[in-house]
XYZ file of C-alpha atoms in Angstrom:
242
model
C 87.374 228.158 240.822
C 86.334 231.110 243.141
C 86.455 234.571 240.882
C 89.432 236.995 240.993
C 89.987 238.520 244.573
C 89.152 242.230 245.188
C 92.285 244.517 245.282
C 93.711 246.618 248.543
C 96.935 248.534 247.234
C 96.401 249.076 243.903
C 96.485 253.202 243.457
C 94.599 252.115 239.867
C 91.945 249.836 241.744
C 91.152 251.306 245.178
C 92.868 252.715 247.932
C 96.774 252.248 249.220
C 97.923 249.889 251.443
C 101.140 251.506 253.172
C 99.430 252.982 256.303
C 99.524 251.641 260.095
C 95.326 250.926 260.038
C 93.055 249.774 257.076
C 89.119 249.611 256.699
C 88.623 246.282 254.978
C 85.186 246.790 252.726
C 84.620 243.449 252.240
C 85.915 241.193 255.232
C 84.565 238.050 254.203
C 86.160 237.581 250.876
C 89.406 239.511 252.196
C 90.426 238.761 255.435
C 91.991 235.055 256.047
C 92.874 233.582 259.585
C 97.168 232.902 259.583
C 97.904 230.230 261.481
C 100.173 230.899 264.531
C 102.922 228.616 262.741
C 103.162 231.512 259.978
C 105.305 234.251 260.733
C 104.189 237.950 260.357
C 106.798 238.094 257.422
C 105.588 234.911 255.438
C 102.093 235.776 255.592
C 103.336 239.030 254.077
C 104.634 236.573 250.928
C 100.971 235.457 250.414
C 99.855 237.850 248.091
C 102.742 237.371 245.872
C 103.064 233.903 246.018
C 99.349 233.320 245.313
C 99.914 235.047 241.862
C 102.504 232.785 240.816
C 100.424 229.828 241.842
C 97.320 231.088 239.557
C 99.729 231.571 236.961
C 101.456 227.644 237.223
C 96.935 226.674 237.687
C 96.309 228.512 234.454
C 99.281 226.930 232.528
C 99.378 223.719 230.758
C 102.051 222.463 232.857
C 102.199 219.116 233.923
C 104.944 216.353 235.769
C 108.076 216.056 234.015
C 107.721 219.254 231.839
C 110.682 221.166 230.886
C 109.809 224.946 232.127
C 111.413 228.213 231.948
C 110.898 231.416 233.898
C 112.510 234.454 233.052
C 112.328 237.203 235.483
C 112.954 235.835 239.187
C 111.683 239.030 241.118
C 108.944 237.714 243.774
C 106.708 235.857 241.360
C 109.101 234.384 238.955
C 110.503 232.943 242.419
C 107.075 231.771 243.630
C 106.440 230.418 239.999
C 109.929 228.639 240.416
C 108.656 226.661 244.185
C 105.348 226.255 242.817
C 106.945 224.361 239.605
C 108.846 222.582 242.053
C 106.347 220.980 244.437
C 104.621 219.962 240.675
C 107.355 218.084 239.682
C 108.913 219.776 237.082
C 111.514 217.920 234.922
C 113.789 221.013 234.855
C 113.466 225.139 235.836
C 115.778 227.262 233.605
C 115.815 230.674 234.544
C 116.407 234.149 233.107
C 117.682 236.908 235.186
C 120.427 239.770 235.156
C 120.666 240.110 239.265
C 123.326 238.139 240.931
C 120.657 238.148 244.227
C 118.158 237.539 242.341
C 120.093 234.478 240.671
C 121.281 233.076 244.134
C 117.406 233.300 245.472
C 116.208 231.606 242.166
C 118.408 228.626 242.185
C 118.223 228.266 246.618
C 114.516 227.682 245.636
C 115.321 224.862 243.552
C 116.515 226.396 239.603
C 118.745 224.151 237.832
C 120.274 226.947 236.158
C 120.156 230.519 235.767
C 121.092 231.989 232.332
C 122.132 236.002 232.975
C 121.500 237.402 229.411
C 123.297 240.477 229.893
C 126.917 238.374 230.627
C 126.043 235.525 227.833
C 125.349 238.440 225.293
C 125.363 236.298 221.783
C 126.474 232.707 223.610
C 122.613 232.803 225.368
C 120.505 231.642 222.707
C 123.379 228.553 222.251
C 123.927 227.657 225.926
C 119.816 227.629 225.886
C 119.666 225.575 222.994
C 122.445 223.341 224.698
C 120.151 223.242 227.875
C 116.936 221.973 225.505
C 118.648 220.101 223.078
C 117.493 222.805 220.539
C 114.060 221.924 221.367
C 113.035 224.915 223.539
C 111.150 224.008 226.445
C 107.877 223.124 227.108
C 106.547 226.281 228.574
C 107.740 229.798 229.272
C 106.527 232.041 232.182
C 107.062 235.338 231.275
C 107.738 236.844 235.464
C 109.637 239.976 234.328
C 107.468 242.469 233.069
C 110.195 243.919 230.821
C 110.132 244.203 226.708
C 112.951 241.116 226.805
C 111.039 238.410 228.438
C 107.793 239.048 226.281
C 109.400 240.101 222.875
C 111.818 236.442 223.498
C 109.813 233.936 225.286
C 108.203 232.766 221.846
C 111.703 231.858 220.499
C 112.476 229.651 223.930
C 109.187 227.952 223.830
C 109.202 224.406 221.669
C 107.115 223.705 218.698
C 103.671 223.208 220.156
C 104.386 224.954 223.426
C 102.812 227.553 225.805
C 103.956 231.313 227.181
C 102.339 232.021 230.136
C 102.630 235.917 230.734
C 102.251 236.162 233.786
C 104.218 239.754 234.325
C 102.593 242.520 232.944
C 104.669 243.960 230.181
C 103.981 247.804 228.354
C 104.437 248.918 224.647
C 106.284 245.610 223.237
C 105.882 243.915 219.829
C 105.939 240.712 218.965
C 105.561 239.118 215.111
C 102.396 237.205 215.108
C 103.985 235.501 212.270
C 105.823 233.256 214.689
C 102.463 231.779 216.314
C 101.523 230.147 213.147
C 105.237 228.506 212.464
C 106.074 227.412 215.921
C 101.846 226.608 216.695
C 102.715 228.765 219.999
C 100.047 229.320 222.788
C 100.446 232.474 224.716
C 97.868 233.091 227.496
C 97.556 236.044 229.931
C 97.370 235.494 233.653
C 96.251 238.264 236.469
C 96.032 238.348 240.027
C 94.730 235.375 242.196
C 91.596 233.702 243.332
C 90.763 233.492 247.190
C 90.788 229.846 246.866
C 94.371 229.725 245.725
C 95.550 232.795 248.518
C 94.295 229.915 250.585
C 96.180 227.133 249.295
C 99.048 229.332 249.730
C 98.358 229.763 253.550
C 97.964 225.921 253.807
C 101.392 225.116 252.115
C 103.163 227.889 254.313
C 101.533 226.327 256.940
C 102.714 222.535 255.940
C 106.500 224.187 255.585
C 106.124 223.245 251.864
C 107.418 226.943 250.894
C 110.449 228.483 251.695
C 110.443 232.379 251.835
C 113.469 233.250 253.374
C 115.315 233.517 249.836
C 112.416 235.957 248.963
C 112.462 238.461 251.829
C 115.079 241.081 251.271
C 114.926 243.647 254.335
C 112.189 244.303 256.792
C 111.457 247.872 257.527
C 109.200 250.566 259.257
C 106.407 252.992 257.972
C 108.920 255.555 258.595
C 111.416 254.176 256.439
C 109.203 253.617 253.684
C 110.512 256.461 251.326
C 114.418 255.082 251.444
C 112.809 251.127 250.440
C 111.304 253.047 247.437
C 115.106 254.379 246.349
C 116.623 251.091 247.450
C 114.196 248.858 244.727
C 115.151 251.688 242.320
C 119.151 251.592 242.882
C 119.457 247.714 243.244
C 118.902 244.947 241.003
C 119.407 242.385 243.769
C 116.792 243.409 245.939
C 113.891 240.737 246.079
C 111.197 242.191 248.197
C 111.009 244.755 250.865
C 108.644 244.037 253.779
C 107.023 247.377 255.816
C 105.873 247.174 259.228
C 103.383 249.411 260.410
């Protein structure tokens, strides 16, 4: 597997990315012919959608498995397709926005658990979902103290959390690892092998993005997107044109 890509964006790892022109530093690692069947807007998705694919790679997911993502924001929906085309045996899903909900289960969810509204009934619909067996692996999409702090209670005996969002300042009891025999691996970024693969199934029509693209706007409008993601749960992703 090719090593992690280089970063363009990241105000922690080099320079932004909202601006009309960019100077690439290193072109031959970074820049990737789109076919002319991919639309300016899906080859936007790329990025995104190549994280949740390294994420379902690094996993120990397999055909048939029972999977859960919580968190269905642009890479728990990505993780949710990418599941998908592997043949998962069922895709729960955790997430408060109705949007959000709709996108996750048009990209083939069976269900979508809101924990806010189930309050105390969610750990006993869940259990009703996984026959009180938990599933076989988590993916842990939302970034938020919830989905890290709880995806060791929905995983099975024997099972693997895949965090794959990147969560701040949470705790979890490492007393459950050794009862439950948990594995819980980290996940970051992509590789430029998989950013390709994601190219070749957007180019195949093996991906659908339309459920992930909220609004497309221009440079100029960039400041109202940023109050927009703020105000509204049910806002997926925001696309800028330059």
């Amino acid at each position: 597997m090719n090593a992690i890509m280089d970063s363009i964006g990241l105000t922690a790892m080099g320079d932004g990315g909202f601006a009309e022109y960019m100077l690439v530093r290193n072109p031959a690692q970074m820049l990737f012919v789109m076919p002319d069947t991919i639309s300016f807007e899906e080859g936007a998705i790329v990025e995104p959608l190549s994280t949740s694919l390294h994420g379902v790679r690094a996993s120990r997911f397999k055909p048939g498995d029972v999977a859960l993502v919580i968190g269905a924001g642009p890479i728990g929906l990505g993780t949710i397709e990418f599941l998908k085309i592997g043949g998962a045996g069922k895709i729960i899903v955790m997430e408060v926005s109705a949007g959000r909900s709709q996108a996750a289960l048009a990209l083939g969810a069976d269900i979508v658990l809101n924990p806010d509204k189930e309050g105390d009934f969610l750990t006993m619909k869940f259990n009703e979902l996984t026959a009180g067996l938990g599933v076989d692996i988590v993916f842990e999409c939302s970034g938020v103290p919830f989905g890290f702090q709880n995806s060791l209670n929905f995983v099975k005996y024997g099972g693997q959390v895949m965090v794959v969002g990147i969560a701040e300042d949470t705790v979890v009891s490492p007393l459950i690892f050794s009862l439950k025999e948990v594995e819980m691996k980290g996940c970051f970024s992509y590789t430029s092998e998989e950013f390709q693969m994601v190219i070749d199934f957007l180019a195949q029509r093996r991906i659908n993005t339309k459920p992930m693209i909220g609004e497309v706007i221009s440079l100029e409008d960039i400041q109202a997107s940023f109050q927009s993601l703020k105000n509204s749960r049910d806002v997926v992703k925001i696309l800028v044109r330059p």
